Amino acid sequence: MLRNVLGSVLALLGATAAVWSPFRAWYDGRLGRYYEVGELFTGHGVTDARSALFLSLFLPFLVAAVLTLVGVALRSRTAVALAGLIVLGFTVLWMVRLGLALGELTVNGDGTGLGWGSLAGLGGGLVMLLGAALMPGRRARPTPTPHPADTAPPAPYPPPPDTRYDDSAPTRTWDTPPDTPGPRPPDQH
């Protein structure tokens, strides 16, 4: 129970950091919501053009946050881990594409270089993965094992003696009840 609560809280904190990160400076004071997601997959790489909010890095992070909420609600480690990988993947892909476009990535104390937004993206993805690792996940419901008395076939009645070929066997008349239950002729009254 404690692991599930701790894992869920960490996953939700990571998702919050991920969704918050595009509204912070990612590089040289430029907000993450101004980087278009499509630029990460083109040959040109990251450009100076500004993007609309739902075409920016905000979109995959929002999808990851919704996936985290669903994963926490369903106690699905897989969904939370996938959301963490989405956030980490897009953040690292952005760093690679920006590094290729600029030739370098720097971290400076004067506010230039990598900013808090990119750190929040990385940290949010890692915290989401940590939350997924801590969550025990859903356990498969055990199939009930039937009680042996419920599954054992009923004990068969012993067969009546075969008197067709054996003259030494006692003959049975229909007037006397049989030792074992069996078919009885209809009453002839």
Short mmCIF file of C-alpha atoms in Angstrom, two decimals:
data_model
loop_
_atom_site.label_atom_id
_atom_site.label_comp_id
_atom_site.label_asym_id
_atom_site.label_seq_id
_atom_site.Cartn_x
_atom_site.Cartn_y
_atom_site.Cartn_z
CA MET A 1 0.00 0.00 0.00
CA LEU A 2 2.76 2.43 0.95
CA ARG A 3 4.74 1.61 -2.20
CA ASN A 4 1.69 2.26 -4.35
CA VAL A 5 1.01 5.63 -2.70
CA LEU A 6 4.66 6.70 -2.89
CA GLY A 7 4.98 5.56 -6.50
CA SER A 8 1.76 7.32 -7.46
CA VAL A 9 2.81 10.57 -5.77
CA LEU A 10 6.20 10.50 -7.50
CA ALA A 11 4.60 9.76 -10.86
CA LEU A 12 2.18 12.67 -10.44
CA LEU A 13 4.97 15.01 -9.35
CA GLY A 14 7.00 14.00 -12.40
CA ALA A 15 4.02 14.58 -14.68
CA THR A 16 3.47 18.01 -13.12
CA ALA A 17 7.10 18.94 -13.68
CA ALA A 18 6.90 17.73 -17.27
CA VAL A 19 3.77 19.75 -18.08
CA TRP A 20 5.18 22.80 -16.31
CA SER A 21 8.55 22.61 -18.11
CA PRO A 22 7.49 24.07 -21.51
CA PHE A 23 6.50 27.27 -19.72
CA ARG A 24 10.03 27.72 -18.39
CA ALA A 25 13.18 28.73 -20.27
CA TRP A 26 14.80 25.80 -22.09
CA TYR A 27 17.77 27.42 -23.79
CA ASP A 28 19.01 31.02 -23.81
CA GLY A 29 15.78 32.23 -22.22
CA ARG A 30 13.55 30.72 -24.92
CA LEU A 31 10.50 28.98 -23.49
CA GLY A 32 9.93 25.34 -24.31
CA ARG A 33 6.48 26.05 -25.71
CA TYR A 34 8.11 27.93 -28.58
CA TYR A 35 9.92 24.83 -29.87
CA GLU A 36 7.81 23.00 -32.42
CA VAL A 37 7.63 19.21 -32.07
CA GLY A 38 7.77 18.75 -35.83
CA GLU A 39 11.19 20.43 -35.97
CA LEU A 40 12.63 17.57 -33.95
CA PHE A 41 11.92 15.18 -36.82
CA THR A 42 12.95 17.29 -39.83
CA GLY A 43 16.29 17.61 -41.53
CA HIS A 44 16.51 21.30 -40.61
CA GLY A 45 16.37 20.69 -36.87
CA VAL A 46 15.43 23.35 -34.35
CA THR A 47 14.86 26.81 -35.80
CA ASP A 48 14.09 30.22 -34.32
CA ALA A 49 10.44 30.08 -35.46
CA ARG A 50 7.82 30.19 -32.72
CA SER A 51 5.27 27.46 -32.43
CA ALA A 52 1.65 27.37 -31.31
CA LEU A 53 1.10 25.85 -27.88
CA PHE A 54 -0.41 22.56 -29.02
CA LEU A 55 2.24 22.08 -31.73
CA SER A 56 5.07 22.64 -29.28
CA LEU A 57 6.85 20.44 -26.75
CA PHE A 58 3.81 20.97 -24.55
CA LEU A 59 1.79 18.44 -26.60
CA PRO A 60 3.83 15.26 -25.92
CA PHE A 61 4.25 16.29 -22.29
CA LEU A 62 0.49 16.78 -21.96
CA VAL A 63 -0.09 13.34 -23.50
CA ALA A 64 2.42 11.88 -21.04
CA ALA A 65 0.66 13.58 -18.12
CA VAL A 66 -2.72 12.16 -19.17
CA LEU A 67 -1.13 8.74 -19.58
CA THR A 68 0.32 9.10 -16.09
CA LEU A 69 -3.10 9.93 -14.65
CA VAL A 70 -4.60 6.90 -16.34
CA GLY A 71 -1.71 4.74 -15.15
CA VAL A 72 -2.06 5.90 -11.56
CA ALA A 73 -5.83 5.41 -11.63
CA LEU A 74 -5.48 1.89 -13.02
CA ARG A 75 -2.31 1.15 -11.04
CA SER A 76 -0.51 0.38 -14.29
CA ARG A 77 3.25 0.50 -14.03
CA THR A 78 3.51 0.13 -17.79
CA ALA A 79 1.47 3.25 -18.51
CA VAL A 80 3.44 5.36 -16.03
CA ALA A 81 6.77 4.05 -17.33
CA LEU A 82 5.70 4.74 -20.92
CA ALA A 83 4.76 8.30 -19.96
CA GLY A 84 8.18 8.79 -18.34
CA LEU A 85 9.90 7.46 -21.46
CA ILE A 86 7.89 9.85 -23.65
CA VAL A 87 9.01 12.84 -21.57
CA LEU A 88 12.63 11.70 -21.44
CA GLY A 89 12.63 10.81 -25.12
CA PHE A 90 11.36 14.17 -26.30
CA THR A 91 13.65 16.07 -23.94
CA VAL A 92 16.75 14.17 -25.04
CA LEU A 93 15.71 14.38 -28.70
CA TRP A 94 15.31 18.15 -28.30
CA MET A 95 18.80 18.38 -26.75
CA VAL A 96 20.33 16.36 -29.57
CA ARG A 97 18.57 18.36 -32.30
CA LEU A 98 19.42 21.71 -30.69
CA GLY A 99 23.01 20.62 -30.14
CA LEU A 100 23.27 19.70 -33.81
CA ALA A 101 21.73 23.01 -34.90
CA LEU A 102 23.94 25.15 -32.62
CA GLY A 103 27.03 23.00 -32.64
CA GLU A 104 27.11 22.89 -28.83
CA LEU A 105 24.99 22.94 -25.69
CA THR A 106 26.18 24.98 -22.73
CA VAL A 107 25.14 25.55 -19.16
CA ASN A 108 26.02 29.01 -17.88
CA GLY A 109 25.34 30.71 -14.60
CA ASP A 110 24.20 33.95 -16.26
CA GLY A 111 20.92 32.53 -17.62
CA THR A 112 22.23 31.54 -21.02
CA GLY A 113 22.53 27.97 -22.15
CA LEU A 114 20.33 25.19 -20.84
CA GLY A 115 17.58 26.52 -18.60
CA TRP A 116 15.32 25.23 -15.86
CA GLY A 117 12.68 24.06 -18.32
CA SER A 118 14.91 21.46 -19.91
CA LEU A 119 16.05 20.36 -16.44
CA ALA A 120 12.39 20.04 -15.37
CA GLY A 121 11.70 17.92 -18.44
CA LEU A 122 14.59 15.59 -17.69
CA GLY A 123 13.83 15.47 -13.99
CA GLY A 124 10.11 14.96 -14.55
CA GLY A 125 10.73 12.00 -16.84
CA LEU A 126 13.18 10.42 -14.39
CA VAL A 127 10.82 10.93 -11.44
CA MET A 128 8.00 9.34 -13.44
CA LEU A 129 10.19 6.31 -14.14
CA LEU A 130 11.10 6.13 -10.46
CA GLY A 131 7.42 6.30 -9.55
CA ALA A 132 6.66 3.47 -12.00
CA ALA A 133 9.44 1.38 -10.46
CA LEU A 134 8.04 1.90 -6.97
CA MET A 135 4.45 1.11 -7.87
CA PRO A 136 3.65 -2.54 -7.23
CA GLY A 137 1.28 -2.52 -10.18
CA ARG A 138 -1.82 -4.60 -10.59
CA ARG A 139 -1.71 -8.14 -9.44
CA ALA A 140 -3.44 -10.79 -11.42
CA ARG A 141 -6.39 -12.18 -9.58
CA PRO A 142 -5.62 -15.73 -8.58
CA THR A 143 -7.92 -18.31 -10.02
CA PRO A 144 -9.63 -20.13 -7.21
CA THR A 145 -8.45 -23.68 -6.85
CA PRO A 146 -11.38 -26.01 -6.48
CA HIS A 147 -11.66 -28.13 -3.40
CA PRO A 148 -10.69 -31.76 -4.11
CA ALA A 149 -14.10 -32.92 -2.94
CA ASP A 150 -15.72 -30.67 -5.54
CA THR A 151 -13.72 -32.06 -8.44
CA ALA A 152 -13.56 -35.76 -7.56
CA PRO A 153 -15.92 -37.90 -9.62
CA PRO A 154 -18.64 -39.57 -7.64
CA ALA A 155 -17.81 -42.99 -6.35
CA PRO A 156 -19.30 -45.57 -8.71
CA TYR A 157 -21.60 -48.24 -7.44
CA PRO A 158 -20.18 -51.70 -7.80
CA PRO A 159 -21.60 -53.45 -10.81
CA PRO A 160 -24.16 -56.17 -10.16
CA PRO A 161 -22.85 -59.67 -10.50
CA ASP A 162 -23.03 -61.08 -13.98
CA THR A 163 -25.17 -64.20 -13.70
CA ARG A 164 -25.60 -64.97 -17.37
CA TYR A 165 -22.85 -67.57 -17.54
CA ASP A 166 -22.28 -68.41 -13.91
CA ASP A 167 -24.66 -70.97 -12.47
CA SER A 168 -23.10 -70.67 -9.02
CA ALA A 169 -24.14 -67.05 -8.58
CA PRO A 170 -27.32 -66.54 -6.64
CA THR A 171 -30.30 -65.75 -8.74
CA ARG A 172 -32.02 -62.58 -8.04
CA THR A 173 -35.72 -62.21 -8.17
CA TRP A 174 -37.53 -59.01 -8.60
CA ASP A 175 -39.40 -59.53 -5.38
CA THR A 176 -36.30 -59.02 -3.25
CA PRO A 177 -34.58 -55.67 -3.22
CA PRO A 178 -31.17 -55.66 -4.88
CA ASP A 179 -28.01 -55.14 -2.87
CA THR A 180 -27.04 -52.33 -5.13
CA PRO A 181 -29.24 -49.84 -6.86
CA GLY A 182 -29.90 -50.57 -10.46
CA PRO A 183 -32.68 -50.54 -12.98
CA ARG A 184 -35.93 -52.04 -11.78
CA PRO A 185 -38.69 -53.36 -13.94
CA PRO A 186 -41.92 -51.45 -13.89
CA ASP A 187 -44.54 -52.52 -11.42
CA GLN A 188 -46.89 -55.01 -12.93
CA HIS A 189 -49.98 -54.59 -10.78
#
